[in-house]
Short mmCIF file of C-alpha atoms in Angstrom, two decimals:
data_model
loop_
_atom_site.label_atom_id
_atom_site.label_comp_id
_atom_site.label_asym_id
_atom_site.label_seq_id
_atom_site.Cartn_x
_atom_site.Cartn_y
_atom_site.Cartn_z
CA MET A 1 36.94 -11.34 -9.87
CA VAL A 2 38.89 -14.20 -11.47
CA VAL A 3 37.56 -15.93 -14.59
CA VAL A 4 39.13 -19.30 -15.41
CA GLY A 5 38.90 -21.11 -18.74
CA ALA A 6 38.89 -20.18 -22.43
CA ASP A 7 35.46 -21.53 -23.37
CA PRO A 8 32.63 -19.16 -22.31
CA VAL A 9 30.36 -22.18 -21.88
CA THR A 10 32.57 -23.92 -19.31
CA GLN A 11 34.26 -20.89 -17.72
CA ARG A 12 34.01 -20.47 -13.97
CA THR A 13 34.15 -17.25 -12.00
CA TRP A 14 35.52 -16.67 -8.50
CA TYR A 15 35.11 -13.50 -6.47
CA LEU A 16 38.37 -13.28 -4.57
CA SER A 17 39.87 -10.32 -2.76
CA LYS A 18 42.93 -8.70 -4.26
CA ALA A 19 44.68 -9.03 -0.91
CA LEU A 20 44.24 -12.82 -1.01
CA LEU A 21 45.60 -13.05 -4.55
CA ILE A 22 48.55 -10.77 -3.81
CA ARG A 23 49.45 -12.85 -0.76
CA HIS A 24 49.54 -16.16 -2.62
CA CYS A 25 50.10 -15.35 -6.32
CA THR A 26 53.23 -13.35 -6.99
CA HIS A 27 52.61 -13.50 -10.73
CA LEU A 28 49.23 -11.79 -10.28
CA ALA A 29 50.42 -9.23 -7.73
CA GLU A 30 51.25 -6.55 -10.31
CA ILE A 31 47.86 -6.94 -11.98
CA CYS A 32 46.00 -6.88 -8.67
CA THR A 33 47.66 -3.64 -7.55
CA ASN A 34 46.10 -1.84 -10.52
CA PRO A 35 43.21 0.16 -8.99
CA PHE A 36 41.37 0.27 -12.32
CA LEU A 37 41.36 -3.50 -12.80
CA THR A 38 38.34 -5.34 -11.43
CA SER A 39 38.78 -8.76 -13.05
CA VAL A 40 41.40 -11.06 -14.53
CA THR A 41 40.92 -13.94 -16.98
CA LEU A 42 43.11 -17.04 -16.86
CA GLU A 43 42.33 -18.79 -20.14
CA ASP A 44 45.03 -21.46 -20.00
CA VAL A 45 44.48 -22.56 -16.39
CA ASP A 46 42.77 -25.86 -15.55
CA ILE A 47 39.47 -25.24 -13.72
CA ARG A 48 39.79 -28.27 -11.44
CA ALA A 49 43.33 -27.35 -10.47
CA PHE A 50 42.33 -23.75 -9.74
CA THR A 51 39.43 -24.94 -7.58
CA ASN A 52 41.88 -26.87 -5.40
CA PHE A 53 44.19 -23.85 -5.34
CA VAL A 54 41.38 -21.58 -4.12
CA ASP A 55 40.74 -24.01 -1.26
CA TYR A 56 44.42 -23.79 -0.39
CA MET A 57 44.47 -19.97 -0.45
CA ARG A 58 41.51 -19.85 1.93
CA SER A 59 42.73 -22.51 4.36
CA SER A 60 46.54 -22.82 3.89
CA ILE A 61 45.95 -26.59 3.74
CA TYR A 62 47.02 -28.55 0.68
CA THR A 63 44.38 -31.12 -0.25
CA LEU A 64 42.76 -32.35 -3.45
CA ASN A 65 39.06 -32.79 -4.16
CA GLU A 66 38.54 -36.49 -4.76
CA GLN A 67 34.82 -36.15 -5.53
CA ILE A 68 35.26 -35.43 -9.23
CA PRO A 69 34.77 -37.74 -12.24
CA GLY A 70 37.92 -39.56 -13.29
CA TYR A 71 39.92 -38.47 -10.25
CA ARG A 72 43.50 -39.74 -10.08
CA ARG A 73 45.68 -38.54 -7.24
CA VAL A 74 48.90 -38.61 -9.27
CA HIS A 75 47.53 -36.60 -12.19
CA GLU A 76 45.84 -34.00 -9.98
CA GLY A 77 49.05 -33.67 -7.98
CA ILE A 78 50.98 -32.87 -11.16
CA LYS A 79 48.44 -30.20 -12.10
CA ALA A 80 48.66 -28.71 -8.60
CA CYS A 81 52.43 -28.35 -8.87
CA LEU A 82 52.18 -26.78 -12.32
CA ILE A 83 49.49 -24.26 -11.37
CA GLY A 84 51.50 -23.21 -8.33
CA GLN A 85 54.46 -22.54 -10.61
CA LYS A 86 52.31 -20.71 -13.15
CA LEU A 87 50.69 -18.39 -10.60
CA GLY A 88 53.83 -17.88 -8.55
CA CYS A 89 52.93 -19.79 -5.39
CA MET A 90 56.01 -21.89 -4.67
CA ALA A 91 54.66 -23.02 -1.29
CA TYR A 92 51.74 -24.69 -3.07
CA SER A 93 53.96 -26.32 -5.69
CA ASN A 94 56.31 -27.61 -3.02
CA ALA A 95 53.38 -28.98 -1.02
CA ALA A 96 52.24 -30.86 -4.14
CA ILE A 97 55.72 -32.34 -4.65
CA ILE A 98 55.94 -33.38 -1.00
CA SER A 99 52.54 -35.09 -1.22
CA LEU A 100 53.49 -36.88 -4.45
CA HIS A 101 56.82 -37.94 -2.95
CA MET A 102 55.11 -39.39 0.12
CA GLY A 103 52.74 -41.31 -2.13
CA PHE A 104 55.58 -42.80 -4.20
CA GLU A 105 57.95 -43.55 -1.32
CA PRO A 106 56.35 -46.72 0.17
CA LEU A 107 56.61 -48.65 -3.11
CA ALA A 108 60.10 -47.30 -3.76
CA GLN A 109 61.19 -48.80 -0.42
CA LEU A 110 59.63 -52.18 -1.23
CA LYS A 111 62.21 -54.68 -2.46
CA THR A 112 59.55 -56.61 -4.40
CA SER A 113 58.15 -53.55 -6.19
CA ASN A 114 57.40 -53.81 -9.89
CA LYS A 115 55.78 -52.01 -12.79
CA ARG A 116 52.38 -53.57 -12.14
CA LEU A 117 52.20 -52.14 -8.61
CA SER A 118 53.20 -48.60 -9.58
CA THR A 119 50.51 -45.92 -9.74
CA ILE A 120 52.51 -43.98 -12.35
CA ARG A 121 51.24 -44.42 -15.90
CA ALA A 122 52.98 -43.64 -19.17
CA GLU A 123 50.51 -40.80 -19.68
CA ASP A 124 51.67 -39.22 -16.40
CA ILE A 125 55.30 -39.15 -17.55
CA ASP A 126 54.23 -37.72 -20.90
CA PHE A 127 52.11 -35.02 -19.21
CA VAL A 128 54.96 -33.99 -16.90
CA CYS A 129 57.53 -33.90 -19.70
CA ARG A 130 55.27 -31.93 -22.05
CA ASN A 131 54.69 -29.28 -19.39
CA THR A 132 58.27 -28.95 -18.11
CA ASN A 133 61.65 -28.30 -19.67
CA LYS A 134 64.67 -30.38 -18.69
CA ASP A 135 67.00 -27.53 -19.72
CA GLU A 136 65.11 -24.75 -17.94
CA ASN A 137 67.89 -23.19 -15.88
CA ASN A 138 65.73 -20.65 -14.08
CA ASN A 139 63.06 -23.09 -12.94
CA ASP A 140 64.53 -25.80 -10.77
CA LEU A 141 61.08 -26.65 -9.39
CA CYS A 142 59.81 -27.87 -12.76
CA LYS A 143 63.01 -29.84 -13.23
CA GLY A 144 62.48 -31.28 -9.76
CA LEU A 145 58.96 -32.44 -10.63
CA ARG A 146 60.25 -34.00 -13.83
CA GLN A 147 63.10 -35.82 -12.07
CA LEU A 148 60.79 -36.96 -9.26
CA PHE A 149 58.70 -38.93 -11.73
CA HIS A 150 61.70 -40.33 -13.57
CA ASP A 151 63.29 -41.53 -10.33
CA ALA A 152 59.98 -42.91 -9.05
CA VAL A 153 59.57 -45.09 -12.15
CA ALA A 154 63.17 -46.32 -11.89
CA SER A 155 62.71 -47.25 -8.23
CA HIS A 156 59.26 -48.80 -8.69
CA TRP A 157 60.18 -51.03 -11.63
CA SER A 158 62.23 -54.18 -11.15
CA ASN A 159 65.70 -54.52 -12.64
CA TRP A 160 64.39 -57.03 -15.19
CA GLU A 161 61.61 -54.68 -16.33
CA VAL A 162 63.98 -51.74 -16.81
CA ASN A 163 66.44 -53.88 -18.76
CA LYS A 164 63.59 -55.24 -20.85
CA LEU A 165 62.77 -51.68 -21.91
CA THR A 166 66.23 -50.13 -22.23
CA GLY A 167 68.82 -52.89 -21.91
CA HIS A 168 69.94 -55.75 -24.12
CA HIS A 169 66.40 -56.85 -24.93
CA ASP A 170 65.30 -53.34 -25.99
CA GLU A 171 61.81 -54.78 -26.31
CA TYR A 172 58.96 -52.65 -27.60
CA MET A 173 56.65 -51.79 -24.69
CA GLY A 174 54.11 -49.51 -26.33
CA ASP A 175 53.78 -46.07 -24.76
CA TRP A 176 56.79 -46.62 -22.50
CA THR A 177 59.04 -47.19 -25.49
CA GLU A 178 57.66 -44.02 -27.09
CA LEU A 179 58.54 -42.10 -23.93
CA CYS A 180 62.15 -43.29 -24.14
CA VAL A 181 62.29 -42.15 -27.76
CA ASN A 182 60.68 -38.75 -27.14
CA TYR A 183 62.34 -37.83 -23.82
CA ASP A 184 66.00 -38.72 -23.70
CA ASP A 185 66.41 -37.67 -20.06
CA PHE A 186 63.79 -40.26 -19.07
CA ARG A 187 65.67 -42.92 -21.00
CA VAL A 188 68.99 -41.85 -19.45
CA THR A 189 67.53 -42.16 -15.93
CA LEU A 190 66.35 -45.71 -16.65
CA LEU A 191 69.61 -46.68 -18.36
CA ALA A 192 71.60 -45.48 -15.36
CA SER A 193 69.58 -47.82 -13.15
CA CYS A 194 70.05 -50.96 -15.27
CA ARG A 195 72.80 -52.37 -13.04
CA THR A 196 71.01 -51.59 -9.78
CA SER A 197 69.65 -54.75 -8.17
CA ASP A 198 66.10 -55.00 -6.89
CA ALA A 199 67.36 -54.93 -3.30
CA GLN A 200 69.09 -51.58 -3.92
CA ARG A 201 66.60 -49.82 -6.18
CA HIS A 202 65.13 -47.87 -3.27
CA ALA A 203 68.30 -45.75 -3.34
CA LEU A 204 67.28 -44.43 -6.77
CA PHE A 205 64.46 -42.49 -5.11
CA LYS A 206 66.06 -39.44 -3.48
CA PRO A 207 64.98 -37.52 -0.35
CA VAL A 208 62.25 -34.98 -1.03
CA ASN A 209 64.61 -32.01 -0.61
CA GLN A 210 66.34 -33.02 -3.83
CA TYR A 211 63.19 -32.28 -5.80
CA LEU A 212 62.04 -29.04 -4.18
CA SER A 213 62.70 -25.52 -5.36
CA VAL A 214 66.11 -24.42 -4.08
CA GLU A 215 64.76 -21.12 -2.81
CA LYS A 216 62.02 -22.94 -0.93
CA ARG A 217 63.90 -25.85 0.60
CA LYS A 218 63.72 -23.85 3.78
CA VAL A 219 60.07 -22.92 3.71
CA ASP A 220 59.38 -19.26 4.48
CA GLU A 221 55.65 -19.52 3.89
CA GLU A 222 53.06 -21.54 5.81
CA ALA A 223 52.34 -24.76 3.92
CA THR A 224 50.31 -27.43 5.66
CA VAL A 225 49.99 -30.71 3.80
CA LYS A 226 47.07 -33.04 4.33
CA VAL A 227 48.27 -36.48 3.27
CA ASP A 228 45.55 -38.79 2.04
CA SER A 229 47.60 -41.98 1.69
CA PRO A 230 47.14 -44.14 4.82
CA GLY A 231 50.08 -45.66 6.58
CA CYS A 232 52.58 -42.96 5.65
CA ILE A 233 52.88 -41.57 9.15
CA PRO A 234 53.88 -43.92 11.98
CA ARG A 235 52.36 -43.77 15.44
CA ARG A 236 54.42 -42.36 18.29
CA HIS A 237 57.54 -42.27 16.13
CA ARG A 238 60.48 -40.26 17.43
CA ARG A 239 63.79 -39.84 15.67
CA SER A 240 65.61 -40.18 19.00
CA GLN A 241 64.64 -43.86 19.04
CA ALA A 242 66.47 -46.51 17.04
CA CYS A 243 64.50 -46.95 13.86
CA SER A 244 64.76 -49.19 10.83
CA ASP A 245 61.73 -47.64 9.17
CA SER A 246 63.30 -45.46 6.47
CA GLU A 247 59.93 -44.09 5.39
CA ALA A 248 59.09 -42.98 8.92
CA CYS A 249 62.50 -41.41 9.42
CA SER A 250 62.34 -39.53 6.15
CA PHE A 251 58.95 -38.11 7.11
CA TRP A 252 60.11 -36.83 10.48
CA GLU A 253 63.34 -35.48 8.98
CA ARG A 254 61.17 -33.39 6.68
CA ALA A 255 58.93 -32.36 9.56
CA GLU A 256 61.78 -31.27 11.80
CA ALA A 257 63.36 -29.37 8.93
CA GLY A 258 60.16 -27.35 8.68
CA ILE A 259 59.45 -28.66 5.19
CA VAL A 260 56.06 -30.13 5.98
CA ASN A 261 53.52 -29.83 8.76
CA THR A 262 50.76 -32.38 8.58
CA GLY A 263 47.75 -33.40 10.60
CA ALA A 264 47.17 -36.70 8.83
CA THR A 265 47.22 -39.70 11.12
CA GLN A 266 48.19 -43.26 10.35
CA ASN A 267 44.62 -43.88 9.25
CA GLY A 268 44.64 -40.82 7.02
CA ASP A 269 42.44 -38.77 9.39
CA GLU A 270 42.69 -35.01 9.67
CA ASP A 271 43.41 -33.90 13.21
CA ALA A 272 43.66 -30.32 14.40
CA LEU A 273 45.34 -28.44 11.58
CA GLY A 274 45.80 -24.72 11.45
CA ARG A 275 47.63 -21.58 12.46
CA GLU A 276 47.22 -20.46 16.05
CA GLU A 277 46.96 -16.83 17.06
CA THR A 278 50.52 -17.10 18.33
CA GLY A 279 51.71 -17.72 14.79
CA GLU A 280 52.77 -21.30 15.48
CA VAL A 281 51.87 -23.97 12.98
CA ARG A 282 50.73 -27.07 14.81
CA ALA A 283 49.61 -30.55 13.91
CA ARG A 284 48.75 -33.56 16.05
CA ASP A 285 49.17 -37.16 15.07
CA GLY A 286 46.24 -38.28 17.22
CA ASN A 287 48.43 -40.13 19.73
CA GLY A 288 49.54 -37.46 22.15
CA TRP A 289 52.24 -35.78 20.08
CA THR A 290 52.26 -32.24 18.77
CA MET A 291 54.46 -30.61 16.15
CA VAL A 292 55.18 -26.94 16.81
CA ASN A 293 56.97 -25.23 13.93
CA GLY A 294 58.63 -28.48 12.94
CA ALA A 295 59.59 -29.71 16.43
CA THR A 296 57.84 -32.52 18.29
CA LYS A 297 56.87 -32.59 21.92
CA LYS A 298 54.53 -34.59 24.12
CA LYS A 299 51.32 -32.90 25.20
CA ALA A 300 50.80 -32.36 28.88
#
């Protein structure tokens, strides 16, 4: 039995097998192996985030419940990454980072991107920075999450907007100015991008591998990501063909590296996800192509 929350009025209880917890939560494994322990209380864990995590443990599919009041994909993705780190499930945290990266990438590749179009709010940067440590040497995943958001803002904002905040103008921009004052690494990231033109700002947003946990860049656990942002996955795209679509190429590079297996189609539909009895992880894009353990082949 797992009890989540500090307030007895709002606490929620899950009846989960110890085997399931041991498999996915390395930080709870020692507690779960105690034969005299029948329950564990997680007072400082977000109930919504844990609900999504339970769904992942039962299905091995990363997805977020959108049917909740005040849902924001970016904020819930941050919480998913943090709870994976807290409970010791790096596959879940990495899946959250991959999903966030795929959501940020289209705007980062857009030459006319600007602050108004970005889905990242000042409160998101503040939340990430308050819950991670830039100098945490033994936790590169948290540093990766932190840098992902810093780079995403730099690539989403125009050159003029970044210079307005950190350059010669040094204009007060409310919460964003406060972030630059409170988190010097955020300010340094923006300052370093001041001379990057709008046409080149996409290069500020690095490949997803740069933000993942080092020990998990070659995934050794099954992690299937359901992507809910339409248009991220091209139809019938093959890396062997000449391609100018950097977003498409980056996705398939991740897929072939075994970093992500997804069953989301171009329209955001879920199509045949899961682990076969053979142990192969498969996903179809709905157009006659199948990924088997990170490789693509045409169905007969």
